[in-house]
Short mmCIF file of N, CA and C in Angstrom, two decimals:
data_model
loop_
_atom_site.label_atom_id
_atom_site.label_comp_id
_atom_site.label_asym_id
_atom_site.label_seq_id
_atom_site.Cartn_x
_atom_site.Cartn_y
_atom_site.Cartn_z
N MET L 1 43.18 17.16 -11.68
CA MET L 1 43.26 16.44 -13.32
C MET L 1 43.65 15.07 -12.80
N GLY L 2 42.93 14.08 -13.51
CA GLY L 2 42.72 12.43 -13.11
C GLY L 2 43.99 11.82 -13.60
N PHE L 3 44.38 10.90 -13.21
CA PHE L 3 45.65 9.99 -13.74
C PHE L 3 45.22 8.52 -13.80
N GLY L 4 45.94 7.50 -14.11
CA GLY L 4 45.67 6.26 -14.29
C GLY L 4 46.83 5.28 -13.61
N GLY L 5 46.77 4.29 -13.63
CA GLY L 5 47.94 3.15 -13.16
C GLY L 5 47.29 2.57 -12.04
N PRO L 6 48.14 1.79 -11.34
CA PRO L 6 49.37 1.45 -12.14
C PRO L 6 49.39 0.33 -13.06
N LEU L 7 50.45 0.07 -13.78
CA LEU L 7 50.24 -1.07 -14.61
C LEU L 7 50.83 -2.27 -13.91
N THR L 8 49.98 -3.55 -14.32
CA THR L 8 50.56 -4.49 -13.70
C THR L 8 50.83 -5.62 -14.72
N VAL L 9 51.60 -6.50 -15.17
CA VAL L 9 51.84 -7.70 -15.68
C VAL L 9 51.84 -8.75 -14.87
N THR L 10 50.98 -9.78 -15.51
CA THR L 10 51.11 -11.02 -14.93
C THR L 10 51.03 -12.16 -15.95
N THR L 11 51.52 -13.37 -15.66
CA THR L 11 51.77 -14.58 -16.55
C THR L 11 50.98 -15.76 -16.07
N PRO L 12 49.44 -15.94 -16.27
CA PRO L 12 48.67 -16.64 -15.67
C PRO L 12 49.18 -18.08 -16.52
N ASP L 13 49.65 -18.30 -17.63
CA ASP L 13 49.98 -19.64 -18.14
C ASP L 13 51.23 -19.23 -19.18
N ASP L 14 51.65 -20.49 -19.74
CA ASP L 14 53.05 -20.43 -20.49
C ASP L 14 53.09 -19.32 -21.61
N THR L 15 51.65 -19.28 -22.17
CA THR L 15 51.96 -18.32 -23.28
C THR L 15 51.07 -17.24 -23.22
N GLN L 16 50.81 -16.72 -22.01
CA GLN L 16 50.06 -15.45 -21.94
C GLN L 16 50.94 -14.63 -20.94
N ILE L 17 50.66 -13.15 -21.27
CA ILE L 17 50.92 -12.16 -20.49
C ILE L 17 49.62 -11.18 -20.32
N VAL L 18 49.14 -10.80 -19.19
CA VAL L 18 48.10 -9.96 -18.93
C VAL L 18 48.47 -8.81 -18.35
N ILE L 19 48.24 -7.64 -19.14
CA ILE L 19 48.42 -6.18 -18.59
C ILE L 19 47.22 -5.81 -18.07
N THR L 20 47.27 -5.03 -16.98
CA THR L 20 46.22 -4.32 -16.51
C THR L 20 46.44 -3.04 -15.99
N ARG L 21 45.70 -2.00 -16.38
CA ARG L 21 45.80 -0.69 -15.96
C ARG L 21 44.59 0.12 -15.91
N GLN L 22 44.63 1.35 -15.22
CA GLN L 22 43.43 1.70 -14.88
C GLN L 22 43.81 3.32 -15.48
N PHE L 23 42.57 3.72 -15.89
CA PHE L 23 42.44 5.07 -16.53
C PHE L 23 41.28 5.80 -15.95
N ASP L 24 41.50 7.16 -15.69
CA ASP L 24 40.58 8.22 -15.01
C ASP L 24 39.81 8.80 -16.23
N ALA L 25 39.07 7.73 -16.68
CA ALA L 25 38.21 8.30 -17.98
C ALA L 25 37.10 7.33 -18.13
N PRO L 26 35.95 7.34 -18.51
CA PRO L 26 34.84 6.48 -19.01
C PRO L 26 35.54 5.55 -20.03
N ARG L 27 34.91 4.53 -20.25
CA ARG L 27 35.46 3.53 -21.16
C ARG L 27 35.02 3.81 -22.60
N HIS L 28 34.18 4.34 -23.00
CA HIS L 28 34.11 4.87 -24.22
C HIS L 28 35.19 5.80 -24.72
N LEU L 29 35.70 6.63 -23.83
CA LEU L 29 36.78 7.15 -24.35
C LEU L 29 38.16 6.50 -24.47
N VAL L 30 38.34 5.61 -23.80
CA VAL L 30 39.39 4.86 -23.80
C VAL L 30 39.16 3.91 -25.10
N PHE L 31 38.15 3.29 -25.28
CA PHE L 31 37.87 2.58 -26.43
C PHE L 31 38.21 3.42 -27.59
N ALA L 32 37.68 4.49 -27.70
CA ALA L 32 37.95 5.63 -28.97
C ALA L 32 39.29 5.67 -29.05
N CYS L 33 40.24 5.79 -28.06
CA CYS L 33 41.63 5.86 -28.28
C CYS L 33 42.37 4.67 -28.72
N TYR L 34 41.77 3.77 -28.68
CA TYR L 34 42.22 2.28 -29.21
C TYR L 34 41.76 1.99 -30.50
N THR L 35 40.87 2.78 -31.09
CA THR L 35 40.06 2.54 -32.34
C THR L 35 39.92 3.54 -33.26
N GLN L 36 40.30 4.81 -32.91
CA GLN L 36 40.52 5.85 -33.98
C GLN L 36 41.83 6.35 -34.13
N PRO L 37 42.20 6.03 -35.49
CA PRO L 37 43.63 6.65 -35.46
C PRO L 37 43.97 8.00 -35.26
N ALA L 38 43.22 9.06 -35.45
CA ALA L 38 43.58 10.32 -34.90
C ALA L 38 43.86 10.33 -33.57
N LEU L 39 42.98 9.71 -32.65
CA LEU L 39 43.46 9.50 -31.26
C LEU L 39 44.42 8.46 -30.86
N ILE L 40 44.66 7.27 -31.66
CA ILE L 40 45.76 6.35 -31.33
C ILE L 40 47.17 7.26 -31.79
N ARG L 41 47.35 7.92 -32.83
CA ARG L 41 48.20 8.38 -33.14
C ARG L 41 49.04 9.38 -32.03
N ARG L 42 48.13 10.04 -31.06
CA ARG L 42 48.42 10.88 -29.98
C ARG L 42 49.15 10.43 -28.91
N TRP L 43 49.08 8.97 -28.71
CA TRP L 43 49.59 8.29 -27.66
C TRP L 43 50.41 7.06 -27.83
N LEU L 44 50.15 6.33 -29.06
CA LEU L 44 50.67 5.11 -28.93
C LEU L 44 51.85 5.54 -30.22
N ASN L 45 52.77 6.32 -29.69
CA ASN L 45 53.92 6.78 -30.62
C ASN L 45 55.32 6.47 -30.14
N GLY L 46 55.43 5.44 -29.28
CA GLY L 46 56.60 4.50 -29.10
C GLY L 46 57.47 5.46 -28.02
N ALA L 47 58.61 5.23 -28.04
CA ALA L 47 59.61 5.69 -26.90
C ALA L 47 60.11 7.15 -27.33
N GLU L 48 60.41 7.72 -26.34
CA GLU L 48 60.94 8.79 -26.55
C GLU L 48 61.88 9.19 -27.78
N GLY L 49 61.98 9.99 -28.62
CA GLY L 49 62.36 10.14 -30.12
C GLY L 49 61.74 9.50 -31.02
N TRP L 50 60.84 8.45 -30.97
CA TRP L 50 60.26 7.84 -31.94
C TRP L 50 59.10 8.68 -32.40
N VAL L 51 58.78 8.36 -33.74
CA VAL L 51 57.79 8.89 -34.44
C VAL L 51 57.09 7.98 -35.22
N MET L 52 55.57 8.00 -34.68
CA MET L 52 54.71 7.12 -35.65
C MET L 52 54.46 7.57 -36.82
N THR L 53 54.83 6.79 -38.03
CA THR L 53 54.64 7.36 -39.36
C THR L 53 53.51 6.63 -40.04
N VAL L 54 53.03 5.82 -39.45
CA VAL L 54 51.74 5.02 -40.19
C VAL L 54 51.06 4.70 -39.07
N CYS L 55 49.58 4.95 -39.20
CA CYS L 55 48.40 4.60 -38.09
C CYS L 55 47.28 4.60 -38.96
N GLU L 56 47.05 3.12 -39.06
CA GLU L 56 45.61 3.05 -39.91
C GLU L 56 44.87 1.86 -39.02
N PHE L 57 43.50 2.06 -38.93
CA PHE L 57 42.79 1.02 -38.12
C PHE L 57 41.43 1.20 -38.43
N ASP L 58 40.79 -0.21 -38.99
CA ASP L 58 39.65 -0.27 -39.54
C ASP L 58 38.83 -1.06 -38.59
N ALA L 59 37.95 -0.27 -37.82
CA ALA L 59 37.52 -0.88 -36.31
C ALA L 59 35.96 -1.58 -36.81
N ARG L 60 36.41 -2.63 -37.61
CA ARG L 60 35.17 -3.80 -37.81
C ARG L 60 35.82 -5.08 -37.70
N VAL L 61 35.07 -6.12 -37.57
CA VAL L 61 35.46 -7.57 -37.68
C VAL L 61 35.86 -7.88 -39.01
N GLY L 62 37.45 -8.40 -39.03
CA GLY L 62 37.79 -8.33 -40.49
C GLY L 62 38.79 -7.28 -40.86
N GLY L 63 38.49 -6.19 -40.19
CA GLY L 63 39.27 -4.93 -40.25
C GLY L 63 40.70 -5.09 -40.15
N LYS L 64 41.31 -4.30 -41.18
CA LYS L 64 43.05 -4.57 -40.89
C LYS L 64 43.45 -3.11 -40.28
N TYR L 65 44.62 -3.40 -39.62
CA TYR L 65 45.06 -2.23 -38.75
C TYR L 65 46.71 -2.29 -39.07
N ARG L 66 47.16 -0.94 -39.00
CA ARG L 66 48.83 -1.00 -39.56
C ARG L 66 49.39 0.08 -39.00
N TYR L 67 50.84 -0.20 -38.11
CA TYR L 67 51.24 0.95 -37.23
C TYR L 67 52.95 0.77 -37.62
N GLU L 68 53.32 1.82 -37.99
CA GLU L 68 54.92 1.97 -37.91
C GLU L 68 55.40 3.02 -37.20
N TRP L 69 56.41 2.75 -36.88
CA TRP L 69 57.45 3.90 -35.89
C TRP L 69 58.83 3.88 -36.60
N LYS L 70 59.29 5.28 -36.55
CA LYS L 70 60.73 5.28 -36.87
C LYS L 70 61.34 5.95 -35.59
N ALA L 71 62.66 5.24 -35.54
CA ALA L 71 63.46 5.55 -34.37
C ALA L 71 64.25 6.80 -34.71
N PRO L 72 65.18 7.35 -33.77
CA PRO L 72 65.93 8.19 -34.23
C PRO L 72 67.11 8.02 -35.12
N SER L 73 67.46 6.48 -34.96
CA SER L 73 68.53 6.05 -35.78
C SER L 73 68.01 5.83 -37.20
N GLY L 74 66.66 5.89 -37.31
CA GLY L 74 66.41 5.59 -38.87
C GLY L 74 65.59 4.21 -38.87
N TYR L 75 65.93 3.45 -37.83
CA TYR L 75 65.28 2.04 -38.19
C TYR L 75 63.50 2.26 -38.05
N VAL L 76 63.03 1.48 -38.69
CA VAL L 76 61.58 1.34 -38.70
C VAL L 76 61.12 0.24 -38.57
N MET L 77 60.08 0.15 -37.29
CA MET L 77 59.30 -0.86 -36.75
C MET L 77 57.99 -0.95 -37.07
N GLY L 78 57.65 -1.74 -37.78
CA GLY L 78 56.06 -1.96 -38.01
C GLY L 78 55.57 -3.18 -37.64
N MET L 79 54.25 -3.20 -37.28
CA MET L 79 53.26 -4.41 -37.21
C MET L 79 52.00 -4.03 -37.89
N GLY L 80 51.12 -5.16 -37.96
CA GLY L 80 50.07 -5.06 -38.38
C GLY L 80 49.04 -6.20 -38.09
N GLY L 81 47.60 -6.20 -38.27
CA GLY L 81 47.00 -7.40 -37.96
C GLY L 81 45.76 -7.01 -38.48
N VAL L 82 44.81 -8.24 -37.96
CA VAL L 82 43.30 -7.84 -38.46
C VAL L 82 42.47 -8.08 -37.04
N VAL L 83 41.46 -7.28 -37.08
CA VAL L 83 40.20 -7.15 -35.90
C VAL L 83 39.17 -8.70 -35.85
N ARG L 84 39.13 -9.36 -34.80
CA ARG L 84 38.62 -10.68 -35.10
C ARG L 84 37.32 -10.40 -34.42
N GLU L 85 37.23 -9.78 -33.28
CA GLU L 85 35.88 -9.56 -32.63
C GLU L 85 35.94 -7.95 -32.09
N ILE L 86 34.74 -7.25 -32.16
CA ILE L 86 34.67 -5.85 -31.70
C ILE L 86 33.26 -5.64 -31.15
N GLU L 87 33.16 -5.34 -29.73
CA GLU L 87 32.08 -5.08 -29.12
C GLU L 87 32.18 -3.66 -28.62
N PRO L 88 31.86 -2.67 -29.36
CA PRO L 88 32.00 -1.31 -28.93
C PRO L 88 31.93 -0.96 -27.48
N VAL L 89 33.03 -0.32 -26.98
CA VAL L 89 33.13 0.14 -25.66
C VAL L 89 33.44 -1.01 -24.65
N GLU L 90 33.54 -2.19 -25.03
CA GLU L 90 33.55 -3.46 -24.11
C GLU L 90 34.69 -4.36 -24.55
N ARG L 91 34.95 -4.68 -25.86
CA ARG L 91 35.87 -5.73 -25.90
C ARG L 91 36.47 -5.57 -27.52
N LEU L 92 37.90 -5.77 -27.69
CA LEU L 92 38.22 -5.82 -28.95
C LEU L 92 39.46 -6.74 -28.91
N VAL L 93 39.47 -7.59 -30.00
CA VAL L 93 40.24 -8.83 -30.22
C VAL L 93 40.77 -8.59 -31.41
N SER L 94 42.10 -8.84 -31.43
CA SER L 94 42.89 -8.89 -32.57
C SER L 94 44.07 -9.57 -32.83
N ALA L 95 44.53 -9.71 -33.81
CA ALA L 95 45.58 -10.77 -34.26
C ALA L 95 46.74 -9.79 -34.95
N GLU L 96 47.94 -10.15 -34.22
CA GLU L 96 48.96 -9.04 -34.59
C GLU L 96 50.25 -9.79 -34.98
N VAL L 97 50.99 -9.34 -35.83
CA VAL L 97 52.31 -9.87 -36.13
C VAL L 97 53.12 -8.54 -36.66
N PHE L 98 54.31 -8.56 -36.16
CA PHE L 98 55.67 -7.46 -35.97
C PHE L 98 56.11 -7.81 -37.39
N ASP L 99 56.79 -6.82 -38.13
CA ASP L 99 57.27 -7.14 -39.63
C ASP L 99 58.72 -8.23 -39.18
N ASP L 100 59.40 -7.69 -38.31
CA ASP L 100 60.40 -8.47 -37.83
C ASP L 100 59.71 -9.49 -36.48
N ASP L 101 59.25 -10.51 -37.19
CA ASP L 101 58.41 -11.46 -36.46
C ASP L 101 59.54 -12.45 -35.49
N TRP L 102 59.81 -11.85 -34.40
CA TRP L 102 60.71 -12.51 -33.66
C TRP L 102 60.06 -13.62 -32.63
N THR L 103 58.53 -13.05 -32.66
CA THR L 103 57.83 -14.24 -31.86
C THR L 103 57.46 -15.42 -32.29
N GLY L 104 57.67 -15.74 -33.49
CA GLY L 104 57.45 -16.87 -34.13
C GLY L 104 55.95 -17.07 -34.63
N GLY L 105 55.26 -15.96 -34.96
CA GLY L 105 53.59 -16.17 -35.40
C GLY L 105 52.90 -15.05 -34.74
N GLU L 106 51.59 -15.26 -34.94
CA GLU L 106 50.77 -14.36 -34.55
C GLU L 106 50.57 -14.30 -33.14
N THR L 107 50.51 -13.13 -32.49
CA THR L 107 49.97 -12.87 -31.04
C THR L 107 48.46 -12.39 -31.21
N VAL L 108 47.66 -12.78 -30.45
CA VAL L 108 46.31 -12.62 -30.16
C VAL L 108 46.15 -11.64 -29.01
N SER L 109 45.69 -10.51 -29.12
CA SER L 109 45.15 -9.50 -28.04
C SER L 109 43.99 -9.23 -27.75
N THR L 110 43.47 -9.78 -26.47
CA THR L 110 41.94 -9.34 -26.31
C THR L 110 41.86 -8.19 -25.08
N LEU L 111 41.29 -7.19 -25.50
CA LEU L 111 41.28 -6.03 -24.60
C LEU L 111 39.91 -5.97 -24.16
N ILE L 112 39.69 -6.01 -22.58
CA ILE L 112 38.39 -5.74 -22.20
C ILE L 112 38.41 -4.46 -21.53
N PHE L 113 37.46 -3.64 -21.50
CA PHE L 113 37.17 -2.43 -20.89
C PHE L 113 36.16 -2.32 -19.89
N ASP L 114 36.54 -2.16 -18.72
CA ASP L 114 35.41 -2.44 -17.75
C ASP L 114 35.58 -0.80 -16.87
N GLU L 115 34.36 -0.65 -16.89
CA GLU L 115 34.11 0.82 -16.34
C GLU L 115 33.37 0.77 -14.85
N GLU L 116 33.90 1.66 -13.97
CA GLU L 116 33.38 1.70 -12.57
C GLU L 116 33.41 3.14 -11.91
N SER L 117 32.47 3.85 -11.82
CA SER L 117 32.58 5.27 -11.17
C SER L 117 33.45 5.97 -12.08
N GLY L 118 32.94 5.85 -13.43
CA GLY L 118 33.79 6.91 -14.38
C GLY L 118 35.36 6.34 -14.51
N ARG L 119 35.66 5.47 -13.82
CA ARG L 119 37.18 4.99 -14.14
C ARG L 119 37.05 3.51 -15.07
N THR L 120 38.10 3.44 -15.86
CA THR L 120 38.25 2.41 -16.72
C THR L 120 39.36 1.53 -16.35
N THR L 121 38.98 0.15 -16.06
CA THR L 121 40.01 -0.55 -16.09
C THR L 121 40.35 -1.58 -17.57
N LEU L 122 41.45 -1.45 -17.90
CA LEU L 122 41.86 -2.09 -19.12
C LEU L 122 42.33 -3.41 -18.99
N VAL L 123 42.22 -4.52 -19.32
CA VAL L 123 42.72 -5.79 -19.04
C VAL L 123 43.25 -6.27 -20.74
N ASN L 124 44.47 -6.24 -21.02
CA ASN L 124 44.94 -6.84 -22.25
C ASN L 124 45.54 -8.08 -22.03
N THR L 125 45.07 -9.28 -22.43
CA THR L 125 45.38 -10.54 -22.61
C THR L 125 46.23 -10.64 -23.82
N LEU L 126 47.45 -10.87 -23.68
CA LEU L 126 48.41 -11.28 -25.00
C LEU L 126 48.70 -12.78 -24.87
N ASN L 127 48.09 -13.55 -26.02
CA ASN L 127 48.34 -14.79 -26.23
C ASN L 127 49.30 -15.29 -27.32
N TYR L 128 50.68 -15.76 -27.11
CA TYR L 128 51.56 -15.92 -27.77
C TYR L 128 51.61 -17.28 -28.43
N SER L 129 52.38 -17.33 -29.63
CA SER L 129 52.42 -18.82 -30.21
C SER L 129 53.22 -19.57 -29.40
N SER L 130 53.97 -19.39 -28.35
CA SER L 130 54.69 -20.24 -27.72
C SER L 130 55.02 -19.73 -26.31
N LYS L 131 55.62 -20.53 -25.42
CA LYS L 131 56.37 -20.43 -24.09
C LYS L 131 57.42 -19.21 -24.56
N GLU L 132 58.34 -19.74 -25.66
CA GLU L 132 59.40 -18.98 -26.10
C GLU L 132 59.23 -17.56 -26.51
N ALA L 133 58.25 -17.47 -27.21
CA ALA L 133 57.70 -16.31 -27.47
C ALA L 133 57.39 -15.18 -26.41
N ARG L 134 56.41 -16.11 -25.29
CA ARG L 134 56.15 -15.15 -24.53
C ARG L 134 57.43 -14.72 -23.35
N ASP L 135 58.21 -15.39 -23.08
CA ASP L 135 59.12 -15.02 -22.46
C ASP L 135 60.14 -14.29 -23.08
N GLY L 136 60.24 -14.17 -24.36
CA GLY L 136 60.97 -13.34 -25.16
C GLY L 136 60.50 -11.82 -25.08
N ALA L 137 59.13 -11.89 -25.14
CA ALA L 137 58.18 -10.53 -24.92
C ALA L 137 58.47 -10.29 -23.59
N LEU L 138 58.46 -10.75 -22.57
CA LEU L 138 58.99 -10.53 -21.23
C LEU L 138 60.02 -9.94 -20.81
N ALA L 139 61.19 -10.42 -21.83
CA ALA L 139 62.62 -9.94 -21.59
C ALA L 139 62.74 -8.57 -22.16
N THR L 140 61.75 -8.06 -22.86
CA THR L 140 62.04 -6.90 -23.54
C THR L 140 61.35 -5.68 -22.77
N PRO L 141 61.64 -4.47 -22.72
CA PRO L 141 61.20 -3.32 -21.87
C PRO L 141 59.66 -3.07 -22.29
N MET L 142 58.89 -3.90 -22.53
CA MET L 142 57.72 -3.80 -23.15
C MET L 142 56.69 -3.31 -22.02
N ALA L 143 56.86 -3.47 -20.76
CA ALA L 143 56.13 -3.05 -19.69
C ALA L 143 56.15 -1.38 -19.69
N ASP L 144 57.71 -1.24 -19.94
CA ASP L 144 58.28 0.39 -19.63
C ASP L 144 57.57 1.22 -20.77
N GLY L 145 57.83 0.45 -22.08
CA GLY L 145 57.19 1.11 -23.23
C GLY L 145 55.92 1.18 -23.21
N MET L 146 55.04 0.25 -22.49
CA MET L 146 53.46 0.60 -22.52
C MET L 146 53.20 1.75 -21.55
N GLU L 147 53.84 1.70 -20.44
CA GLU L 147 53.55 2.73 -19.58
C GLU L 147 53.80 3.98 -19.90
N PHE L 148 54.91 4.12 -20.73
CA PHE L 148 55.27 5.61 -21.34
C PHE L 148 54.29 5.82 -22.34
N GLY L 149 53.36 5.23 -23.19
CA GLY L 149 52.42 5.47 -23.97
C GLY L 149 51.05 5.60 -23.01
N PHE L 150 50.91 5.18 -22.22
CA PHE L 150 49.72 5.27 -21.23
C PHE L 150 49.66 6.48 -20.57
N SER L 151 50.64 6.87 -20.07
CA SER L 151 51.03 8.35 -19.57
C SER L 151 50.52 9.49 -20.38
N LYS L 152 51.04 9.16 -21.84
CA LYS L 152 50.50 10.12 -22.78
C LYS L 152 49.13 9.86 -23.01
N LEU L 153 48.55 8.70 -22.94
CA LEU L 153 47.01 8.39 -23.18
C LEU L 153 46.23 9.08 -21.84
N ASP L 154 46.79 8.90 -20.64
CA ASP L 154 45.99 9.64 -19.49
C ASP L 154 45.87 10.99 -19.91
N ALA L 155 47.06 11.88 -20.54
CA ALA L 155 46.91 13.20 -20.83
C ALA L 155 45.75 13.36 -21.97
N VAL L 156 45.93 12.57 -22.97
CA VAL L 156 44.76 12.70 -23.91
C VAL L 156 43.27 12.44 -23.53
N LEU L 157 43.22 11.42 -22.52
CA LEU L 157 41.78 11.10 -22.05
C LEU L 157 41.26 12.38 -21.08
N THR L 158 42.32 13.07 -20.53
CA THR L 158 42.06 14.13 -19.45
C THR L 158 41.54 15.27 -20.48
N GLU L 159 42.06 15.74 -21.56
CA GLU L 159 41.74 16.59 -22.37
C GLU L 159 40.38 16.02 -23.23
N LEU L 160 40.18 14.90 -23.50
CA LEU L 160 38.75 14.63 -24.18
C LEU L 160 37.70 14.53 -23.24
N LYS L 161 38.01 14.42 -22.00
CA LYS L 161 36.73 14.44 -20.68
C LYS L 161 36.54 16.27 -20.55
N VAL L 162 37.29 17.05 -20.87
CA VAL L 162 37.10 18.29 -20.70
C VAL L 162 36.22 18.91 -21.92
N GLN L 163 36.40 18.23 -23.16
CA GLN L 163 35.48 18.69 -24.23
C GLN L 163 34.36 17.95 -24.20
N GLU L 164 34.06 16.94 -23.43
CA GLU L 164 32.56 16.20 -23.44
C GLU L 164 31.49 17.36 -23.09
#
């Protein structure tokens, strides 16, 4: 069984965070897991005990997406945005805002899916509205939460590869 990792986080400038992670799967499968709600729901479901209650993704330029998660405490965290660019299996650019917008505006996420020898390197460049917003994001357990989801994504990808 294949696996992915490691997750790396870099800050190339004052408003950017770049997250890089490898997956032991071809990029068309990783891309599908980012753009098909039935697959997104299987791995992007938040921290332990959280439940994804809303998962909508319209995979076209101008398409909207919406995610909501419910914590064991009952707290609901929501976010949504718009797809700005989409090049199937290669690139996905979207703008996102959390309902509780502590970042002070839109964050633009650029996902690049690069495949080599059946493994995909995913590079997610997050552009924040300010240095303060970027630093606030860095201060959260964002990387831990992402790796929690990515380990679930590894399992989904392993299953999808078997089905191909």
